[in-house]
Coordinates of N, CA and C in Angstrom, one line a residue:
X547 N -14.4 11.4 -3.3 CA -13.6 11.2 -2.1 C -12.9 12.0 -1.2
X548 N -12.9 11.9 -0.1 CA -12.6 12.7 0.8 C -10.9 12.3 1.4
X549 N -10.2 13.7 0.8 CA -8.7 13.6 0.6 C -7.9 14.1 1.4
X550 N -6.9 13.9 2.4 CA -5.9 14.9 3.3 C -4.3 15.0 2.5
X551 N -4.0 16.1 2.2 CA -3.2 16.4 1.8 C -2.0 17.0 2.7
X552 N -0.5 16.4 2.9 CA 0.1 16.7 4.1 C 1.3 17.4 3.3
X553 N 1.4 18.4 3.1 CA 2.5 18.6 2.3 C 2.9 20.1 2.8
X554 N 4.4 20.1 3.0 CA 5.0 21.7 3.7 C 5.1 22.8 2.8
X555 N 5.1 22.4 1.2 CA 5.1 23.1 0.4 C 3.9 23.7 0.1
X556 N 3.9 25.0 0.3 CA 2.5 25.7 0.4 C 2.1 25.9 -0.9
X557 N 2.7 26.1 -1.9 CA 2.6 26.2 -3.5 C 1.8 25.2 -4.0
X558 N 2.7 24.1 -3.7 CA 2.4 22.6 -4.0 C 1.0 22.1 -3.4
X559 N 0.9 22.3 -2.3 CA -0.1 21.9 -1.6 C -1.6 22.8 -2.1
X560 N -1.5 24.0 -2.6 CA -2.4 24.6 -2.9 C -2.9 24.1 -4.4
X561 N -2.2 24.0 -5.4 CA -2.1 23.2 -6.5 C -3.0 21.8 -6.4
X562 N -2.3 21.3 -5.7 CA -3.3 19.9 -5.2 C -4.6 20.1 -4.7
X563 N -4.7 21.0 -3.9 CA -6.0 21.1 -3.5 C -7.1 21.7 -4.3
X564 N -6.8 22.9 -5.3 CA -7.4 23.7 -6.2 C -7.8 22.4 -7.3
X565 N -6.8 21.5 -7.8 CA -7.2 20.5 -8.6 C -8.4 19.8 -8.1
X566 N -8.2 19.2 -7.1 CA -8.9 17.8 -6.2 C -10.5 18.9 -6.3
X567 N -10.4 20.0 -5.9 CA -11.3 20.2 -5.7 C -12.5 21.1 -7.0
X568 N -11.5 20.9 -7.8 CA -12.2 21.3 -9.3 C -12.8 19.7 -9.9
X569 N -12.0 18.8 -9.3 CA -12.4 17.5 -10.0 C -14.0 16.9 -9.1
X570 N -14.3 17.8 -8.5 CA -15.2 17.3 -7.4 C -15.2 16.5 -5.9
X571 N -13.9 16.6 -5.6 CA -13.5 15.8 -4.3 C -13.3 16.8 -3.3
X572 N -13.2 16.5 -2.1 CA -13.2 17.2 -0.8 C -11.8 17.1 -0.3
X573 N -11.3 18.1 0.0 CA -9.8 17.9 0.6 C -9.7 18.7 1.9
X574 N -8.5 18.6 2.7 CA -8.2 19.0 3.7 C -6.4 19.0 3.7
X575 N -5.9 20.0 4.1 CA -4.3 20.0 3.9 C -3.8 20.3 5.5
X576 N -2.5 19.9 5.6 CA -1.8 20.1 6.7 C -0.4 20.4 6.2
X577 N 0.4 21.5 6.7 CA 1.5 21.7 6.5 C 3.1 21.4 7.1
X578 N 2.3 20.3 8.0 CA 3.4 19.8 8.9 C 3.3 18.4 9.4
X579 N 4.1 17.8 9.6 CA 3.6 15.9 9.9 C 2.8 15.9 11.2
X580 N 3.0 16.8 12.2 CA 2.2 16.5 13.4 C 0.8 16.9 13.1
X581 N 0.8 18.0 12.9 CA -0.6 18.6 12.3 C -1.4 17.6 11.3
X582 N -0.6 17.1 10.7 CA -1.2 16.1 9.4 C -1.9 15.0 10.1
X583 N -0.9 14.3 11.3 CA -1.0 13.0 11.7 C -1.9 13.0 12.9
X584 N -2.4 14.3 13.2 CA -3.5 14.3 14.1 C -4.9 14.4 13.4
X585 N -4.7 14.7 11.8 CA -6.2 15.0 11.1 C -6.3 13.6 10.8
X586 N -5.4 13.1 10.5 CA -5.5 11.5 9.9 C -5.9 10.6 10.7
X587 N -5.6 10.8 12.1 CA -6.3 10.0 13.2 C -7.6 10.2 13.7
X588 N -7.9 11.5 14.0 CA -9.1 11.8 14.4 C -10.2 11.9 13.2
X589 N -10.0 12.0 12.0 CA -11.0 12.4 10.8 C -10.8 11.0 9.8
X590 N -11.9 10.9 9.1 CA -11.9 9.8 8.5 C -11.7 10.2 6.7
X591 N -10.9 9.5 6.2 CA -10.8 10.3 4.8 C -10.4 9.1 3.6
X592 N -10.7 9.1 2.4 CA -10.5 7.8 1.6 C -9.5 7.2 1.2
X593 N -8.2 8.8 1.3 CA -7.0 8.4 0.8 C -6.4 9.7 1.5
X594 N -4.7 9.5 1.7 CA -4.2 10.5 2.3 C -2.8 10.9 1.3
X595 N -2.3 12.0 1.1 CA -1.4 12.7 0.1 C -0.1 12.9 1.6
X596 N 0.7 12.1 1.3 CA 1.9 12.5 2.3 C 3.1 12.9 1.9
X597 N 3.8 14.0 2.2 CA 5.1 14.5 1.6 C 6.1 13.7 2.7
X598 N 7.5 13.0 2.4 CA 8.4 12.2 3.3 C 9.1 13.5 3.9
X599 N 9.5 14.6 3.2 CA 10.3 15.5 4.1 C 9.6 16.6 4.7
X600 N 9.1 16.6 6.0 CA 8.3 17.7 6.4 C 8.8 18.1 7.7
X601 N 8.7 19.2 8.1 CA 9.1 20.1 9.4 C 8.1 19.0 10.7
X602 N 8.7 19.2 11.8 CA 7.9 18.6 13.0 C 8.2 16.9 13.1
X603 N 7.7 16.2 12.1 CA 7.4 15.1 12.2 C 7.7 14.7 10.4
X604 N 8.5 13.8 10.0 CA 8.7 13.6 8.5 C 7.7 12.4 8.2
X605 N 7.2 12.3 6.9 CA 6.0 11.3 6.4 C 6.5 10.0 6.9
X606 N 7.8 9.6 6.9 CA 8.0 8.2 7.2 C 7.6 7.8 8.7
X607 N 8.0 8.8 9.4 CA 7.8 8.5 11.0 C 6.0 8.8 10.9
X608 N 5.5 9.7 10.7 CA 3.8 9.9 10.6 C 3.0 8.6 9.8
X609 N 3.7 8.2 8.8 CA 3.1 6.8 8.3 C 2.9 5.9 9.1
X610 N 4.0 5.6 9.8 CA 4.5 4.5 10.7 C 3.6 4.7 12.0
X611 N 3.1 5.8 12.6 CA 2.4 6.0 13.7 C 1.0 5.8 13.3
X612 N 0.8 6.2 12.5 CA -0.7 6.2 11.8 C -0.9 4.7 11.7
X613 N -0.1 3.5 11.3 CA -0.3 2.3 11.0 C -0.2 1.5 12.5
X614 N 0.8 1.8 13.1 CA 1.3 1.2 14.5 C 0.7 1.4 15.5
X615 N 0.6 2.6 15.7 CA 0.3 3.4 17.0 C -1.4 3.5 16.8
X616 N -2.0 4.1 15.6 CA -3.3 4.8 15.8 C -4.4 3.5 15.2
X617 N -3.3 2.6 14.4 CA -4.2 1.4 13.8 C -5.0 1.8 12.4
X618 N -4.8 2.7 12.2 CA -5.7 3.5 10.9 C -5.0 2.8 9.3
X619 N -6.2 1.9 8.6 CA -5.3 1.7 7.2 C -6.0 2.5 5.9
X620 N -6.1 3.7 6.4 CA -6.5 4.7 5.3 C -5.4 4.6 4.0
X621 N -5.6 4.5 3.2 CA -4.5 4.5 2.0 C -3.6 5.6 2.0
X622 N -2.3 5.6 2.0 CA -1.3 6.3 1.9 C -0.5 6.7 0.5
X623 N -0.4 7.8 -0.3 CA 0.2 7.9 -1.3 C 1.5 9.1 -1.0
X624 N 2.8 8.5 -1.3 CA 3.9 9.3 -0.4 C 4.4 9.9 -1.8
X625 N 4.9 11.4 -1.3 CA 5.5 12.3 -2.1 C 6.7 12.6 -2.1
X626 N 7.9 12.3 -2.8 CA 9.0 12.6 -2.6 C 9.6 13.0 -4.2
X627 N 11.1 13.6 -3.9 CA 12.1 14.0 -4.8 C 12.8 12.9 -5.1
X628 N 12.9 11.9 -4.0 CA 13.9 10.6 -4.4 C 13.1 9.7 -5.3
X629 N 14.2 8.8 -6.0 CA 13.4 8.1 -7.0 C 14.3 6.9 -7.1
X630 N 14.6 6.0 -5.6 CA 15.6 5.1 -5.6 C 15.0 4.0 -5.0
X631 N 15.5 2.7 -5.1 CA 14.7 1.4 -4.7 C 14.7 1.5 -3.1
X632 N 16.1 1.7 -2.6 CA 16.0 2.2 -1.2 C 15.1 3.1 -0.5
X633 N 14.7 4.2 -1.0 CA 13.9 5.2 -0.8 C 12.2 4.5 -0.9
X634 N 12.0 4.0 -1.7 CA 10.7 3.3 -2.0 C 10.2 2.2 -1.2
X635 N 11.5 1.3 -0.5 CA 11.2 0.3 0.3 C 11.3 1.0 1.9
X636 N 11.9 2.0 2.0 CA 11.6 2.9 3.3 C 10.3 3.5 3.2
X637 N 9.6 3.7 2.1 CA 8.4 4.5 2.3 C 7.4 3.0 2.4
X638 N 7.0 2.2 1.5 CA 6.6 0.9 1.6 C 6.6 0.3 3.1
X639 N 7.8 -0.1 3.9 CA 7.9 -0.2 4.8 C 7.4 0.5 6.1
X640 N 7.0 2.0 5.7 CA 6.4 2.7 6.9 C 5.0 2.5 7.2
X641 N 4.5 1.8 5.6 CA 3.3 1.7 5.7 C 2.5 2.2 4.3
X642 N 3.1 3.0 3.5 CA 2.8 3.6 2.6 C 2.4 2.6 1.7
X643 N 1.2 2.8 0.6 CA 0.6 2.3 -0.5 C 1.0 2.4 -1.7
X644 N 1.6 4.0 -2.2 CA 2.1 4.2 -3.3 C 2.9 5.2 -3.4
X645 N 3.7 5.5 -4.4 CA 4.9 6.3 -4.2 C 4.7 7.0 -5.4
X646 N 5.1 8.4 -5.4 CA 4.5 9.5 -6.4 C 6.1 10.3 -6.4
X647 N 6.8 10.3 -7.6 CA 8.6 11.2 -7.5 C 7.6 12.5 -8.1
X648 N 8.1 13.7 -7.4 CA 8.0 15.0 -7.9 C 9.2 15.1 -8.7
X649 N 8.9 16.0 -9.5 CA 7.6 16.8 -10.3 C 6.5 15.7 -10.6
X650 N 5.7 15.7 -10.6 CA 4.6 14.7 -11.0 C 3.5 15.8 -11.9
X651 N 2.6 15.0 -13.0 CA 1.4 15.5 -13.6 C 0.3 15.1 -12.5
X652 N -0.6 16.6 -12.2 CA -1.7 16.7 -11.4 C -3.0 15.4 -11.7
X653 N -2.8 14.8 -13.2 CA -3.4 13.9 -13.5 C -3.0 12.5 -13.0
X654 N -1.8 12.0 -13.2 CA -1.7 11.1 -12.8 C -1.7 11.1 -11.0
X655 N -1.3 12.1 -10.3 CA -1.6 11.9 -9.2 C -3.3 11.4 -8.7
X656 N -4.2 12.2 -9.4 CA -5.6 11.7 -9.3 C -5.9 10.3 -9.6
X657 N -5.2 9.6 -10.6 CA -5.7 8.4 -11.1 C -4.9 7.5 -10.1
X658 N -4.0 7.9 -9.3 CA -3.4 7.4 -8.3 C -4.1 7.1 -7.0
X659 N -4.8 8.3 -6.8 CA -5.6 8.3 -5.8 C -6.8 7.6 -6.1
X660 N -7.6 7.6 -7.2 CA -9.0 7.1 -7.4 C -8.4 5.6 -7.2
X661 N -7.4 4.9 -7.9 CA -7.1 3.6 -7.5 C -7.2 3.3 -6.0
X662 N -6.4 4.2 -5.0 CA -6.2 3.5 -3.9 C -7.5 4.0 -2.9
X663 N -8.3 4.7 -3.4 CA -9.3 5.0 -2.6 C -10.4 3.6 -3.0
X664 N -10.4 3.2 -4.2 CA -11.5 2.1 -4.6 C -10.7 1.1 -3.8
X665 N -9.2 0.8 -3.8 CA -8.7 -0.2 -3.1 C -8.9 -0.5 -1.2
X666 N -8.8 0.8 -1.1 CA -9.0 1.2 0.4 C -10.4 0.7 0.9
X667 N -11.8 0.5 0.0 CA -12.7 0.4 0.5 C -12.8 -1.2 0.9
X668 N -12.0 -2.0 0.2 CA -11.9 -3.4 0.2 C -13.2 -4.0 -0.2
X669 N -13.2 -5.2 0.0 CA -14.3 -6.2 -0.3 C -14.8 -6.9 0.6
X670 N -16.3 -6.8 1.1 CA -17.0 -7.2 2.0 C -17.7 -8.9 1.7
X671 N -18.0 -9.3 2.9 CA -18.9 -10.4 2.9 C -17.9 -11.6 2.1
X672 N -16.8 -12.1 2.3 CA -15.8 -13.1 2.0 C -15.8 -13.8 2.9
X673 N -15.4 -15.4 2.3 CA -14.9 -16.1 3.3 C -13.5 -16.3 3.9
X674 N -13.1 -16.6 5.3 CA -11.9 -16.7 5.5 C -11.0 -17.3 4.8
X675 N -9.8 -16.6 4.4 CA -8.7 -17.3 3.7 C -7.8 -18.0 4.6
X676 N -7.4 -19.3 4.2 CA -6.2 -20.0 5.0 C -5.5 -20.6 3.9
X677 N -4.0 -20.6 4.2 CA -2.9 -21.4 3.6 C -1.9 -21.7 4.6
X678 N -1.9 -22.9 4.9 CA -1.0 -23.8 6.1 C -1.4 -22.6 7.3
X679 N -0.3 -22.0 7.9 CA -0.8 -21.7 9.4 C -0.9 -19.9 9.1
X680 N -1.2 -19.4 7.7 CA -1.6 -18.3 7.4 C -2.9 -18.1 7.5
X681 N -3.9 -16.7 8.2 CA -5.4 -16.7 8.0 C -5.4 -15.4 7.5
X682 N -6.2 -15.1 6.6 CA -6.6 -13.7 6.6 C -8.2 -13.7 6.1
X683 N -8.7 -12.5 7.2 CA -10.2 -12.2 7.0 C -10.5 -11.2 6.1
X684 N -11.0 -11.2 4.7 CA -11.1 -10.2 4.2 C -12.4 -8.9 4.6
X685 N -13.2 -9.6 5.3 CA -14.1 -8.4 6.0 C -13.6 -7.8 7.2
X686 N -12.9 -8.2 8.0 CA -12.2 -7.6 9.1 C -10.5 -7.3 8.6
X687 N -10.3 -7.6 7.6 CA -8.7 -7.2 7.2 C -8.0 -7.7 8.2
X688 N -8.0 -8.7 9.1 CA -7.2 -9.3 9.9 C -6.3 -10.3 9.5
X689 N -4.9 -10.2 9.7 CA -4.1 -11.2 8.9 C -3.3 -12.0 10.6
X690 N -3.5 -13.2 10.4 CA -2.9 -13.6 11.4 C -1.8 -15.2 10.9
X691 N -0.7 -15.3 11.4 CA 0.1 -16.4 11.4 C 0.5 -17.3 12.4
X692 N 0.2 -18.5 12.4 CA 0.4 -19.3 13.9 C -0.3 -18.5 15.0
X693 N -1.5 -18.0 14.9 CA -2.3 -17.3 15.8 C -1.8 -16.2 15.9
X694 N -0.8 -15.4 15.6 CA 0.2 -14.0 15.6 C -0.9 -13.2 15.0
X695 N -1.1 -11.8 15.3 CA -1.8 -10.9 14.6 C -0.4 -10.5 13.2
X696 N -0.6 -10.2 12.3 CA 0.4 -9.7 11.2 C 0.1 -8.4 10.8
X697 N 0.7 -7.2 10.8 CA 0.2 -6.4 10.6 C 0.5 -6.3 8.8
X698 N 0.0 -5.4 7.9 CA -0.1 -5.7 6.5 C -0.6 -4.4 6.2
X699 N 0.3 -3.9 5.0 CA -0.2 -2.6 4.4 C -1.5 -2.7 3.4
X700 N -2.1 -1.7 3.1 CA -3.2 -2.0 2.4 C -3.3 -2.7 1.0
X701 N -2.2 -2.0 0.7 CA -1.6 -2.5 -0.6 C -1.1 -4.3 -0.4
X702 N -0.5 -4.5 0.7 CA -0.1 -5.6 1.0 C -1.2 -6.5 1.2
X703 N -2.5 -6.2 1.7 CA -3.7 -6.7 1.6 C -4.1 -7.4 0.5
X704 N -4.0 -6.5 -0.2 CA -4.8 -7.0 -1.8 C -3.8 -7.7 -2.5
X705 N -2.4 -7.5 -2.6 CA -1.5 -8.8 -3.2 C -1.7 -10.1 -2.4
X706 N -1.9 -10.3 -1.0 CA -2.0 -11.4 -0.1 C -3.3 -12.0 -0.4
X707 N -4.1 -11.4 -0.5 CA -5.4 -11.9 -1.3 C -5.7 -12.3 -2.2
X708 N -4.9 -11.7 -3.6 CA -4.8 -12.2 -4.8 C -4.0 -13.7 -4.4
X709 N -3.0 -13.9 -3.7 CA -2.0 -14.8 -3.8 C -2.8 -16.1 -3.1
X710 N -3.4 -15.4 -2.0 CA -4.3 -16.8 -1.3 C -5.4 -17.5 -1.9
X711 N -6.0 -16.5 -2.8 CA -6.9 -16.9 -3.2 C -6.9 -18.1 -4.6
X712 N -5.7 -17.6 -5.2 CA -5.0 -18.4 -6.3 C -4.2 -19.6 -5.7
X713 N -4.0 -19.7 -4.4 CA -2.5 -20.9 -4.0 C -3.4 -22.0 -4.4
X714 N -2.9 -23.1 -4.7 CA -1.2 -23.0 -5.0 C -0.7 -22.7 -6.2
X715 N -1.8 -22.0 -7.2 CA -1.3 -21.5 -8.5 C -0.3 -20.3 -8.3
X716 N 0.6 -20.2 -9.6 CA 1.1 -18.5 -9.9 C 0.4 -17.7 -10.2
X717 N 0.4 -16.8 -9.4 CA -0.1 -14.9 -9.9 C 0.8 -14.5 -11.0
X718 N 0.8 -14.4 -12.0 CA 2.1 -13.1 -12.8 C 2.0 -11.8 -12.3
X719 N 3.3 -11.4 -12.3 CA 3.3 -10.1 -12.2 C 2.5 -9.1 -12.4
X720 N 1.9 -9.6 -13.8 CA 0.8 -8.5 -14.8 C -0.4 -8.9 -13.8
X721 N -0.7 -9.7 -13.4 CA -2.1 -10.0 -13.0 C -2.2 -9.3 -11.3
X722 N -0.8 -9.2 -10.8 CA -0.7 -8.3 -9.5 C -1.0 -7.1 -9.9
X723 N 0.0 -6.3 -10.9 CA 0.1 -4.9 -11.3 C -1.3 -4.6 -11.6
X724 N -2.1 -5.4 -12.7 CA -3.5 -4.9 -12.8 C -4.6 -5.0 -11.8
X725 N -4.2 -5.8 -10.9 CA -5.2 -5.7 -9.6 C -4.7 -4.4 -8.6
X726 N -3.6 -4.1 -8.8 CA -3.4 -2.7 -7.9 C -3.5 -1.6 -8.5
X727 N -3.0 -1.2 -9.8 CA -3.1 -0.5 -10.6 C -3.9 -0.1 -11.7
X728 N -4.6 -1.2 -12.2 CA -5.3 -0.9 -13.5 C -4.5 -0.9 -14.5
X729 N -4.7 0.1 -15.3 CA -4.0 0.6 -16.6 C -3.0 1.4 -16.5
X730 N -2.5 1.7 -15.1 CA -1.4 3.1 -15.0 C -0.6 2.2 -13.9
X731 N 0.3 1.3 -14.3 CA 1.0 0.7 -13.5 C 2.6 1.4 -12.9
X732 N 3.1 1.9 -12.2 CA 3.9 2.7 -11.9 C 5.3 1.7 -12.2
X733 N 6.5 2.4 -11.8 CA 7.3 1.8 -12.2 C 7.8 0.2 -12.0
X734 N 8.6 -0.7 -12.3 CA 8.7 -2.1 -11.9 C 9.4 -2.1 -10.5
X735 N 10.2 -1.3 -9.9 CA 10.5 -1.6 -8.6 C 9.2 -1.4 -7.7
X736 N 8.3 -0.9 -7.9 CA 7.2 -0.6 -7.3 C 6.7 -2.2 -6.7
X737 N 6.5 -2.6 -7.7 CA 5.9 -4.1 -7.2 C 6.8 -4.8 -6.1
X738 N 8.3 -4.5 -6.9 CA 9.5 -5.5 -6.0 C 9.3 -5.0 -4.7
X739 N 9.0 -3.7 -4.5 CA 9.3 -3.0 -2.7 C 7.8 -3.6 -2.1
X740 N 6.9 -3.6 -2.8 CA 5.7 -4.4 -1.9 C 5.9 -5.3 -1.7
X741 N 6.4 -6.4 -2.8 CA 6.7 -7.7 -2.4 C 7.6 -7.8 -1.3
X742 N 8.6 -7.3 -1.1 CA 9.8 -7.1 -0.1 C 9.0 -6.7 1.1
X743 N 8.2 -5.9 1.3 CA 7.4 -5.3 2.4 C 6.7 -6.5 2.8
X744 N 5.8 -6.9 2.0 CA 4.9 -8.2 2.5 C 5.5 -9.3 3.5
X745 N 6.7 -9.9 2.6 CA 7.8 -10.9 3.1 C 8.0 -10.5 4.3
X746 N 8.3 -9.6 4.9 CA 8.8 -9.0 5.8 C 7.8 -9.4 6.9
X747 N 6.5 -8.9 6.7 CA 5.7 -9.1 7.7 C 5.0 -10.7 7.8
X748 N 4.9 -11.1 6.7 CA 4.4 -12.3 6.8 C 5.1 -14.2 6.7
X749 N 6.3 -13.5 5.9 CA 7.4 -14.8 6.1 C 8.8 -14.8 7.3
X750 N 9.2 -13.5 7.4 CA 10.4 -13.3 8.0 C 10.4 -13.5 9.3
X751 N 9.2 -13.2 10.1 CA 9.4 -13.5 11.7 C 9.2 -14.6 11.9
X752 N 8.7 -15.6 11.0 CA 8.1 -17.0 11.4 C 9.2 -18.0 10.8
X753 N 10.3 -17.5 10.0 CA 11.1 -18.6 9.9 C 10.7 -19.3 8.7
X754 N 9.7 -19.6 8.1 CA 9.3 -20.3 6.9 C 8.8 -19.6 5.9
X755 N 8.9 -19.5 4.6 CA 8.6 -18.5 3.5 C 7.5 -19.6 2.9
X756 N 6.5 -18.7 2.8 CA 5.2 -19.3 2.3 C 4.9 -18.6 0.7
X757 N 5.7 -17.5 0.7 CA 5.4 -16.8 -0.5 C 6.5 -17.0 -1.6
X758 N 6.6 -17.3 -2.5 CA 7.8 -17.9 -3.3 C 7.7 -17.1 -4.5
X759 N 9.0 -16.8 -5.3 CA 9.0 -16.3 -6.7 C 9.4 -17.0 -7.7
X760 N 8.4 -17.0 -8.9 CA 9.0 -17.8 -9.7 C 9.5 -16.9 -10.6
X761 N 10.4 -17.1 -10.8 CA 11.8 -16.0 -11.8 C 11.2 -15.9 -13.1
X762 N 10.8 -14.7 -13.6 CA 10.6 -14.4 -15.0 C 9.1 -14.6 -14.9
X763 N 8.2 -14.8 -13.9 CA 6.9 -15.3 -14.1 C 6.1 -14.3 -13.3
X764 N 6.3 -14.5 -12.2 CA 5.5 -14.0 -10.9 C 5.9 -14.7 -9.5
X765 N 4.7 -14.9 -8.6 CA 4.7 -15.4 -7.5 C 3.6 -16.3 -7.4
X766 N 3.9 -17.2 -5.8 CA 2.6 -18.1 -5.6 C 3.1 -18.0 -3.8
X767 N 1.8 -18.8 -3.2 CA 1.9 -18.8 -1.9 C 1.3 -20.2 -1.8
X768 N 2.2 -20.8 -1.0 CA 2.0 -22.5 -0.7 C 2.5 -22.7 0.5
X769 N 1.9 -23.7 0.9 CA 2.4 -24.3 2.1 C 3.8 -24.9 2.0
X770 N 4.9 -25.1 3.1 CA 6.1 -25.4 2.9 C 6.2 -26.7 1.9
X771 N 5.3 -27.8 2.5 CA 5.6 -28.8 1.6 C 5.4 -29.0 0.2
X772 N 4.4 -27.7 -0.4 CA 4.3 -27.7 -1.7 C 5.2 -26.6 -2.5
X773 N 6.1 -26.2 -1.5 CA 7.2 -25.2 -2.3 C 8.2 -25.4 -3.0
X774 N 8.6 -26.9 -2.7 CA 9.8 -27.4 -3.3 C 9.5 -27.5 -4.6
X775 N 8.7 -27.0 -5.3 CA 8.4 -27.1 -6.7 C 8.7 -25.4 -7.5
X776 N 9.1 -24.3 -6.2 CA 9.1 -23.5 -6.8 C 10.4 -23.4 -7.6
X777 N 10.1 -22.4 -8.6 CA 11.3 -22.4 -9.5 C 12.3 -21.0 -8.9

């Protein structure tokens, strides 16, 4: 994989860089958000490691600009010293795909990066998915609802595709976690935060919910007329 490390702690960045290089991956590094964002926009990477607290431009702003202004969907793994649901929601709302709290094991970092790298490549030659007025093209990764473009993070796209392919059936939390993280799921707040962000993109702007929680089980995506059976 080709990986971009955006981290202002030079010792941590060097440790990550050396570890990834030793594992056969190619890495570039930037010590601030402005330089990192420039590299992320002008170069092609399989995955980006981005610290939240950085000089010049914080990671949340850099990630938001990468998604909304540059239109790049390279998977982003956020690094932070904070571990609360609000912090994770802020990271995922900015467009991040995964979240790792410092301190962390380099082996876990690589496992997360490998999963993100595979996910970022997506799946090709698939048919257009449609539920009610929501459309998702797995080939172009374009999402539209009521004819309007919808911006969804790479992780959100994975969840959305799983829900749409199984609609109107329920997809369990375990099924979603396995699709996203294989055998290394993070804490339970991560899926909750991703679902919050996905709903914010797909449902809230349109006034009618398609994504429904089946308490204690999982989620389903159904047209409004079929949602009455949601528990």
